[in-house]
């Protein structure tokens, strides 16, 4: 069985397990009123992560590929730590997006999820960690989709393409990454669903997501070309990464 077929088979089994476990979690949460919305939603997020990890592991990545992904994960973690003194300014989503563009959607998701998990050893682990893993994993998944669909090349971006990529990165944070993080806050604060609380949480998150999106856009504008070109050289020299 080829690496691609193996990865797809593992992802299919993991997806089936994810659907069954998520449905069971919803049923149990509905039957037991004392079970918090946050616990139920966090478990569902954890189950959602399973297909991505299984798909990547199923294609049996090479040791050299894992080493590069580990370096990209470390770079993403450092980018978050270095700017910790600037409120909400996180270049990490930009680095993760670049990783996805170079290595593909599966690897990009893995880098994003592990970057969130690893960086929280510095910033604090908690029930919000799976939500952050999903949010930053989504950034890597989007990056991989951009090159997989040939909307952007995986190296040698022109100035116009870099500007367009920065805009896409900003929108990805505003429309995907940020709302996932805001939803985590919503479930954490919500004793019972109310429209007023939902509106208040997402409204309060809008300026935070704007700063986060600006950091992502700046990172893509300045760092995408150098990193993508270096990763392209590794791909040509050693024949790994998607």
PDB file of C-alpha atoms in Angstrom:
ATOM      1  CA  UNK A   1       0.000   0.000   0.000  1.00  0.00           C
ATOM      2  CA  UNK A   2       1.361   3.442  -0.964  1.00  0.00           C
ATOM      3  CA  UNK A   3       2.025   6.123   1.650  1.00  0.00           C
ATOM      4  CA  UNK A   4      -0.823   8.209   0.241  1.00  0.00           C
ATOM      5  CA  UNK A   5      -3.318   5.341   0.315  1.00  0.00           C
ATOM      6  CA  UNK A   6      -2.210   4.390   3.819  1.00  0.00           C
ATOM      7  CA  UNK A   7      -2.699   7.954   5.001  1.00  0.00           C
ATOM      8  CA  UNK A   8      -6.169   8.127   3.476  1.00  0.00           C
ATOM      9  CA  UNK A   9      -7.205   4.839   5.070  1.00  0.00           C
ATOM     10  CA  UNK A  10      -5.980   5.933   8.496  1.00  0.00           C
ATOM     11  CA  UNK A  11      -7.753   9.273   8.101  1.00  0.00           C
ATOM     12  CA  UNK A  12     -11.006   7.539   7.116  1.00  0.00           C
ATOM     13  CA  UNK A  13     -10.975   5.324  10.222  1.00  0.00           C
ATOM     14  CA  UNK A  14     -10.069   8.269  12.437  1.00  0.00           C
ATOM     15  CA  UNK A  15     -12.824  10.389  10.877  1.00  0.00           C
ATOM     16  CA  UNK A  16     -15.372   7.663  11.542  1.00  0.00           C
ATOM     17  CA  UNK A  17     -14.199   7.384  15.138  1.00  0.00           C
ATOM     18  CA  UNK A  18     -14.302  11.161  15.492  1.00  0.00           C
ATOM     19  CA  UNK A  19     -17.916  11.345  14.272  1.00  0.00           C
ATOM     20  CA  UNK A  20     -19.049   8.531  16.570  1.00  0.00           C
ATOM     21  CA  UNK A  21     -17.272   9.931  19.630  1.00  0.00           C
ATOM     22  CA  UNK A  22     -18.521  13.466  18.959  1.00  0.00           C
ATOM     23  CA  UNK A  23     -22.098  12.264  18.587  1.00  0.00           C
ATOM     24  CA  UNK A  24     -21.799  10.246  21.794  1.00  0.00           C
ATOM     25  CA  UNK A  25     -20.397  13.271  23.613  1.00  0.00           C
ATOM     26  CA  UNK A  26     -23.296  15.455  22.474  1.00  0.00           C
ATOM     27  CA  UNK A  27     -25.797  12.785  23.558  1.00  0.00           C
ATOM     28  CA  UNK A  28     -24.217  12.385  26.994  1.00  0.00           C
ATOM     29  CA  UNK A  29     -23.945  16.156  27.452  1.00  0.00           C
ATOM     30  CA  UNK A  30     -27.621  16.597  26.590  1.00  0.00           C
ATOM     31  CA  UNK A  31     -28.674  13.781  28.925  1.00  0.00           C
ATOM     32  CA  UNK A  32     -26.629  15.074  31.859  1.00  0.00           C
ATOM     33  CA  UNK A  33     -27.471  18.748  32.463  1.00  0.00           C
ATOM     34  CA  UNK A  34     -24.662  19.128  34.976  1.00  0.00           C
ATOM     35  CA  UNK A  35     -22.044  18.450  32.314  1.00  0.00           C
ATOM     36  CA  UNK A  36     -20.720  21.867  31.257  1.00  0.00           C
ATOM     37  CA  UNK A  37     -20.902  23.132  27.708  1.00  0.00           C
ATOM     38  CA  UNK A  38     -17.168  23.781  27.849  1.00  0.00           C
ATOM     39  CA  UNK A  39     -16.307  20.189  28.723  1.00  0.00           C
ATOM     40  CA  UNK A  40     -18.562  18.828  25.990  1.00  0.00           C
ATOM     41  CA  UNK A  41     -17.268  21.239  23.348  1.00  0.00           C
ATOM     42  CA  UNK A  42     -13.618  20.680  24.300  1.00  0.00           C
ATOM     43  CA  UNK A  43     -14.012  16.913  23.979  1.00  0.00           C
ATOM     44  CA  UNK A  44     -15.543  17.384  20.526  1.00  0.00           C
ATOM     45  CA  UNK A  45     -12.583  19.570  19.527  1.00  0.00           C
ATOM     46  CA  UNK A  46     -10.184  16.862  20.699  1.00  0.00           C
ATOM     47  CA  UNK A  47     -12.037  14.278  18.621  1.00  0.00           C
ATOM     48  CA  UNK A  48     -11.892  16.645  15.638  1.00  0.00           C
ATOM     49  CA  UNK A  49      -8.085  16.645  15.832  1.00  0.00           C
ATOM     50  CA  UNK A  50      -7.877  12.853  15.459  1.00  0.00           C
ATOM     51  CA  UNK A  51      -8.303  12.549  11.649  1.00  0.00           C
ATOM     52  CA  UNK A  52      -5.559  15.079  10.962  1.00  0.00           C
ATOM     53  CA  UNK A  53      -2.980  13.354  13.141  1.00  0.00           C
ATOM     54  CA  UNK A  54      -3.983   9.908  11.871  1.00  0.00           C
ATOM     55  CA  UNK A  55      -3.772  11.019   8.254  1.00  0.00           C
ATOM     56  CA  UNK A  56      -0.272  12.422   8.721  1.00  0.00           C
ATOM     57  CA  UNK A  57       0.960   9.384  10.644  1.00  0.00           C
ATOM     58  CA  UNK A  58      -0.654   7.006   8.151  1.00  0.00           C
ATOM     59  CA  UNK A  59       1.480   8.247   5.272  1.00  0.00           C
ATOM     60  CA  UNK A  60       4.643   7.317   7.198  1.00  0.00           C
ATOM     61  CA  UNK A  61       6.661  10.547   7.003  1.00  0.00           C
ATOM     62  CA  UNK A  62      10.429  10.334   6.661  1.00  0.00           C
ATOM     63  CA  UNK A  63      12.695  11.206   9.573  1.00  0.00           C
ATOM     64  CA  UNK A  64      14.140  14.164   7.650  1.00  0.00           C
ATOM     65  CA  UNK A  65      10.652  15.534   7.063  1.00  0.00           C
ATOM     66  CA  UNK A  66       9.851  15.227  10.764  1.00  0.00           C
ATOM     67  CA  UNK A  67      13.059  17.076  11.608  1.00  0.00           C
ATOM     68  CA  UNK A  68      12.103  19.987   9.333  1.00  0.00           C
ATOM     69  CA  UNK A  69       8.593  20.112  10.774  1.00  0.00           C
ATOM     70  CA  UNK A  70      10.063  20.122  14.272  1.00  0.00           C
ATOM     71  CA  UNK A  71      12.225  23.111  13.341  1.00  0.00           C
ATOM     72  CA  UNK A  72       9.191  24.932  11.896  1.00  0.00           C
ATOM     73  CA  UNK A  73       7.242  24.180  15.075  1.00  0.00           C
ATOM     74  CA  UNK A  74      10.073  25.553  17.194  1.00  0.00           C
ATOM     75  CA  UNK A  75      10.234  28.674  15.011  1.00  0.00           C
ATOM     76  CA  UNK A  76       6.494  29.209  15.456  1.00  0.00           C
ATOM     77  CA  UNK A  77       6.784  28.815  19.235  1.00  0.00           C
ATOM     78  CA  UNK A  78       9.690  31.280  19.397  1.00  0.00           C
ATOM     79  CA  UNK A  79       7.762  33.794  17.295  1.00  0.00           C
ATOM     80  CA  UNK A  80       4.954  33.717  19.853  1.00  0.00           C
ATOM     81  CA  UNK A  81       7.313  33.952  22.817  1.00  0.00           C
ATOM     82  CA  UNK A  82       9.379  36.840  21.416  1.00  0.00           C
ATOM     83  CA  UNK A  83       6.290  39.030  20.966  1.00  0.00           C
ATOM     84  CA  UNK A  84       4.599  38.014  24.210  1.00  0.00           C
ATOM     85  CA  UNK A  85       5.134  41.542  25.541  1.00  0.00           C
ATOM     86  CA  UNK A  86       2.919  42.982  22.754  1.00  0.00           C
ATOM     87  CA  UNK A  87      -0.752  42.254  23.593  1.00  0.00           C
ATOM     88  CA  UNK A  88      -2.434  39.960  21.053  1.00  0.00           C
ATOM     89  CA  UNK A  89       0.394  40.384  18.504  1.00  0.00           C
ATOM     90  CA  UNK A  90       1.148  36.773  17.528  1.00  0.00           C
ATOM     91  CA  UNK A  91       3.204  36.027  14.391  1.00  0.00           C
ATOM     92  CA  UNK A  92       2.747  32.298  15.046  1.00  0.00           C
ATOM     93  CA  UNK A  93      -0.205  31.865  12.669  1.00  0.00           C
ATOM     94  CA  UNK A  94       1.903  33.354   9.872  1.00  0.00           C
ATOM     95  CA  UNK A  95       4.748  30.883  10.449  1.00  0.00           C
ATOM     96  CA  UNK A  96       2.270  28.012  10.596  1.00  0.00           C
ATOM     97  CA  UNK A  97       0.664  29.147   7.335  1.00  0.00           C
ATOM     98  CA  UNK A  98       4.088  29.166   5.663  1.00  0.00           C
ATOM     99  CA  UNK A  99       4.734  25.654   6.982  1.00  0.00           C
ATOM    100  CA  UNK A 100       1.484  24.498   5.403  1.00  0.00           C
ATOM    101  CA  UNK A 101       2.352  26.141   2.088  1.00  0.00           C
ATOM    102  CA  UNK A 102       5.704  24.346   1.998  1.00  0.00           C
ATOM    103  CA  UNK A 103       4.780  20.966   3.458  1.00  0.00           C
ATOM    104  CA  UNK A 104       1.107  20.511   2.606  1.00  0.00           C
ATOM    105  CA  UNK A 105      -2.184  20.683   4.521  1.00  0.00           C
ATOM    106  CA  UNK A 106      -1.606  17.655   6.760  1.00  0.00           C
ATOM    107  CA  UNK A 107       1.854  18.739   7.872  1.00  0.00           C
ATOM    108  CA  UNK A 108       0.688  22.339   8.201  1.00  0.00           C
ATOM    109  CA  UNK A 109      -2.103  21.311  10.531  1.00  0.00           C
ATOM    110  CA  UNK A 110       0.349  19.237  12.567  1.00  0.00           C
ATOM    111  CA  UNK A 111       2.786  22.158  12.899  1.00  0.00           C
ATOM    112  CA  UNK A 112      -0.022  24.477  13.981  1.00  0.00           C
ATOM    113  CA  UNK A 113      -1.475  22.099  16.545  1.00  0.00           C
ATOM    114  CA  UNK A 114       1.906  21.203  18.039  1.00  0.00           C
ATOM    115  CA  UNK A 115       2.983  24.865  18.085  1.00  0.00           C
ATOM    116  CA  UNK A 116      -0.068  25.752  20.186  1.00  0.00           C
ATOM    117  CA  UNK A 117       0.476  22.793  22.488  1.00  0.00           C
ATOM    118  CA  UNK A 118       4.212  23.429  22.919  1.00  0.00           C
ATOM    119  CA  UNK A 119       3.987  27.198  23.366  1.00  0.00           C
ATOM    120  CA  UNK A 120       1.418  26.720  26.121  1.00  0.00           C
ATOM    121  CA  UNK A 121       4.124  25.146  28.251  1.00  0.00           C
ATOM    122  CA  UNK A 122       5.377  28.732  28.382  1.00  0.00           C
ATOM    123  CA  UNK A 123       2.037  30.537  28.495  1.00  0.00           C
ATOM    124  CA  UNK A 124      -0.014  28.032  30.479  1.00  0.00           C
ATOM    125  CA  UNK A 125      -1.871  24.821  29.652  1.00  0.00           C
ATOM    126  CA  UNK A 126      -5.585  24.524  30.274  1.00  0.00           C
ATOM    127  CA  UNK A 127      -8.895  23.450  28.751  1.00  0.00           C
ATOM    128  CA  UNK A 128      -8.348  26.135  26.120  1.00  0.00           C
ATOM    129  CA  UNK A 129      -5.331  24.287  24.683  1.00  0.00           C
ATOM    130  CA  UNK A 130      -7.298  21.938  22.359  1.00  0.00           C
ATOM    131  CA  UNK A 131      -9.141  24.956  20.955  1.00  0.00           C
ATOM    132  CA  UNK A 132      -5.845  26.697  20.251  1.00  0.00           C
ATOM    133  CA  UNK A 133      -4.502  23.523  18.656  1.00  0.00           C
ATOM    134  CA  UNK A 134      -7.533  23.449  16.347  1.00  0.00           C
ATOM    135  CA  UNK A 135      -7.304  27.177  15.565  1.00  0.00           C
ATOM    136  CA  UNK A 136      -3.609  27.233  14.673  1.00  0.00           C
ATOM    137  CA  UNK A 137      -3.905  23.861  12.970  1.00  0.00           C
ATOM    138  CA  UNK A 138      -6.534  25.477  10.749  1.00  0.00           C
ATOM    139  CA  UNK A 139      -3.986  28.149   9.797  1.00  0.00           C
ATOM    140  CA  UNK A 140      -1.602  25.446   8.586  1.00  0.00           C
ATOM    141  CA  UNK A 141      -4.418  23.681   6.775  1.00  0.00           C
ATOM    142  CA  UNK A 142      -5.337  26.911   4.971  1.00  0.00           C
ATOM    143  CA  UNK A 143      -1.685  27.465   4.024  1.00  0.00           C
ATOM    144  CA  UNK A 144      -1.485  23.990   2.542  1.00  0.00           C
ATOM    145  CA  UNK A 145      -4.712  24.510   0.616  1.00  0.00           C
ATOM    146  CA  UNK A 146      -3.369  27.730  -0.907  1.00  0.00           C
ATOM    147  CA  UNK A 147      -0.516  25.916  -2.639  1.00  0.00           C
ATOM    148  CA  UNK A 148      -2.326  22.616  -3.193  1.00  0.00           C
ATOM    149  CA  UNK A 149      -4.995  24.445  -5.219  1.00  0.00           C
ATOM    150  CA  UNK A 150      -2.239  26.482  -6.944  1.00  0.00           C
ATOM    151  CA  UNK A 151      -3.639  29.801  -5.790  1.00  0.00           C
ATOM    152  CA  UNK A 152      -0.106  30.606  -4.610  1.00  0.00           C
ATOM    153  CA  UNK A 153       3.250  29.055  -5.565  1.00  0.00           C
ATOM    154  CA  UNK A 154       5.282  27.285  -2.893  1.00  0.00           C
ATOM    155  CA  UNK A 155       8.334  29.435  -3.651  1.00  0.00           C
ATOM    156  CA  UNK A 156       9.427  32.599  -5.430  1.00  0.00           C
ATOM    157  CA  UNK A 157       6.448  34.804  -4.630  1.00  0.00           C
ATOM    158  CA  UNK A 158       6.316  38.102  -6.488  1.00  0.00           C
ATOM    159  CA  UNK A 159       5.697  41.308  -4.553  1.00  0.00           C
ATOM    160  CA  UNK A 160       2.060  41.294  -5.655  1.00  0.00           C
ATOM    161  CA  UNK A 161       1.622  37.685  -4.527  1.00  0.00           C
ATOM    162  CA  UNK A 162       3.168  38.508  -1.154  1.00  0.00           C
ATOM    163  CA  UNK A 163       0.713  41.345  -0.643  1.00  0.00           C
ATOM    164  CA  UNK A 164      -2.179  39.087  -1.663  1.00  0.00           C
ATOM    165  CA  UNK A 165      -0.924  36.384   0.709  1.00  0.00           C
ATOM    166  CA  UNK A 166      -0.771  38.904   3.548  1.00  0.00           C
ATOM    167  CA  UNK A 167      -4.399  39.862   2.883  1.00  0.00           C
ATOM    168  CA  UNK A 168      -5.439  36.187   2.844  1.00  0.00           C
ATOM    169  CA  UNK A 169      -3.595  35.617   6.134  1.00  0.00           C
ATOM    170  CA  UNK A 170      -5.368  38.558   7.735  1.00  0.00           C
ATOM    171  CA  UNK A 171      -8.759  37.288   6.575  1.00  0.00           C
ATOM    172  CA  UNK A 172      -7.962  33.747   7.732  1.00  0.00           C
ATOM    173  CA  UNK A 173      -7.378  35.017  11.269  1.00  0.00           C
ATOM    174  CA  UNK A 174     -10.470  37.227  11.204  1.00  0.00           C
ATOM    175  CA  UNK A 175     -12.768  34.568   9.768  1.00  0.00           C
ATOM    176  CA  UNK A 176     -11.365  31.243  10.994  1.00  0.00           C
ATOM    177  CA  UNK A 177      -8.573  31.301  13.588  1.00  0.00           C
ATOM    178  CA  UNK A 178      -9.941  34.142  15.691  1.00  0.00           C
ATOM    179  CA  UNK A 179     -13.559  32.916  15.768  1.00  0.00           C
ATOM    180  CA  UNK A 180     -12.411  29.458  16.898  1.00  0.00           C
ATOM    181  CA  UNK A 181     -10.536  31.061  19.803  1.00  0.00           C
ATOM    182  CA  UNK A 182     -13.541  33.287  20.559  1.00  0.00           C
ATOM    183  CA  UNK A 183     -15.798  30.223  20.613  1.00  0.00           C
ATOM    184  CA  UNK A 184     -13.541  28.700  23.253  1.00  0.00           C
ATOM    185  CA  UNK A 185     -14.061  31.802  25.386  1.00  0.00           C
ATOM    186  CA  UNK A 186     -17.797  31.682  24.718  1.00  0.00           C
ATOM    187  CA  UNK A 187     -18.187  28.132  25.987  1.00  0.00           C
ATOM    188  CA  UNK A 188     -15.886  28.837  28.936  1.00  0.00           C
ATOM    189  CA  UNK A 189     -18.027  31.762  30.128  1.00  0.00           C
ATOM    190  CA  UNK A 190     -21.425  30.459  29.121  1.00  0.00           C
ATOM    191  CA  UNK A 191     -23.473  28.864  31.876  1.00  0.00           C
ATOM    192  CA  UNK A 192     -26.466  28.806  29.543  1.00  0.00           C
ATOM    193  CA  UNK A 193     -26.703  30.104  25.964  1.00  0.00           C
ATOM    194  CA  UNK A 194     -27.880  33.694  25.576  1.00  0.00           C
ATOM    195  CA  UNK A 195     -27.827  35.860  22.478  1.00  0.00           C
ATOM    196  CA  UNK A 196     -26.473  38.830  24.439  1.00  0.00           C
ATOM    197  CA  UNK A 197     -23.431  36.875  25.635  1.00  0.00           C
ATOM    198  CA  UNK A 198     -22.727  35.487  22.187  1.00  0.00           C
ATOM    199  CA  UNK A 199     -22.791  38.969  20.646  1.00  0.00           C
ATOM    200  CA  UNK A 200     -20.652  40.395  23.462  1.00  0.00           C
ATOM    201  CA  UNK A 201     -17.970  37.691  23.164  1.00  0.00           C
ATOM    202  CA  UNK A 202     -17.560  37.965  19.400  1.00  0.00           C
ATOM    203  CA  UNK A 203     -17.681  41.770  19.500  1.00  0.00           C
ATOM    204  CA  UNK A 204     -14.969  41.840  22.164  1.00  0.00           C
ATOM    205  CA  UNK A 205     -12.891  39.438  20.077  1.00  0.00           C
ATOM    206  CA  UNK A 206     -13.017  41.560  16.904  1.00  0.00           C
ATOM    207  CA  UNK A 207     -10.265  44.075  17.856  1.00  0.00           C
ATOM    208  CA  UNK A 208      -8.124  41.268  19.277  1.00  0.00           C
ATOM    209  CA  UNK A 209      -8.461  39.350  16.022  1.00  0.00           C
ATOM    210  CA  UNK A 210      -7.598  42.505  14.083  1.00  0.00           C
ATOM    211  CA  UNK A 211      -4.254  42.798  15.899  1.00  0.00           C
ATOM    212  CA  UNK A 212      -3.640  39.068  15.517  1.00  0.00           C
ATOM    213  CA  UNK A 213      -4.497  39.309  11.815  1.00  0.00           C
ATOM    214  CA  UNK A 214      -2.138  42.257  11.347  1.00  0.00           C
ATOM    215  CA  UNK A 215       0.699  40.255  12.938  1.00  0.00           C
ATOM    216  CA  UNK A 216      -0.060  37.353  10.619  1.00  0.00           C
ATOM    217  CA  UNK A 217      -0.158  39.603   7.557  1.00  0.00           C
ATOM    218  CA  UNK A 218       3.148  41.258   8.458  1.00  0.00           C
ATOM    219  CA  UNK A 219       4.780  37.861   9.002  1.00  0.00           C
ATOM    220  CA  UNK A 220       3.599  36.562   5.637  1.00  0.00           C
ATOM    221  CA  UNK A 221       4.644  39.742   3.855  1.00  0.00           C
ATOM    222  CA  UNK A 222       8.178  39.726   5.278  1.00  0.00           C
ATOM    223  CA  UNK A 223       8.997  36.082   5.993  1.00  0.00           C
ATOM    224  CA  UNK A 224       7.082  33.996   3.443  1.00  0.00           C
ATOM    225  CA  UNK A 225       9.577  34.290   0.583  1.00  0.00           C
ATOM    226  CA  UNK A 226      12.796  33.602   2.557  1.00  0.00           C
ATOM    227  CA  UNK A 227      11.304  30.614   4.381  1.00  0.00           C
ATOM    228  CA  UNK A 228       9.538  29.144   1.355  1.00  0.00           C
ATOM    229  CA  UNK A 229      12.673  29.447  -0.789  1.00  0.00           C
ATOM    230  CA  UNK A 230      14.797  27.686   1.838  1.00  0.00           C
ATOM    231  CA  UNK A 231      12.225  24.914   2.227  1.00  0.00           C
ATOM    232  CA  UNK A 232      12.037  24.530  -1.556  1.00  0.00           C
ATOM    233  CA  UNK A 233      15.793  23.927  -1.642  1.00  0.00           C
ATOM    234  CA  UNK A 234      15.405  21.190   0.963  1.00  0.00           C
ATOM    235  CA  UNK A 235      12.597  19.635  -1.056  1.00  0.00           C
ATOM    236  CA  UNK A 236      14.735  19.586  -4.196  1.00  0.00           C
ATOM    237  CA  UNK A 237      17.865  18.343  -2.435  1.00  0.00           C
ATOM    238  CA  UNK A 238      16.334  15.604  -0.284  1.00  0.00           C
ATOM    239  CA  UNK A 239      13.070  14.840  -2.059  1.00  0.00           C
ATOM    240  CA  UNK A 240      10.682  15.188   0.855  1.00  0.00           C
ATOM    241  CA  UNK A 241       7.834  17.502   1.861  1.00  0.00           C
ATOM    242  CA  UNK A 242       4.808  17.697  -0.417  1.00  0.00           C
TER     243      UNK A 242
END
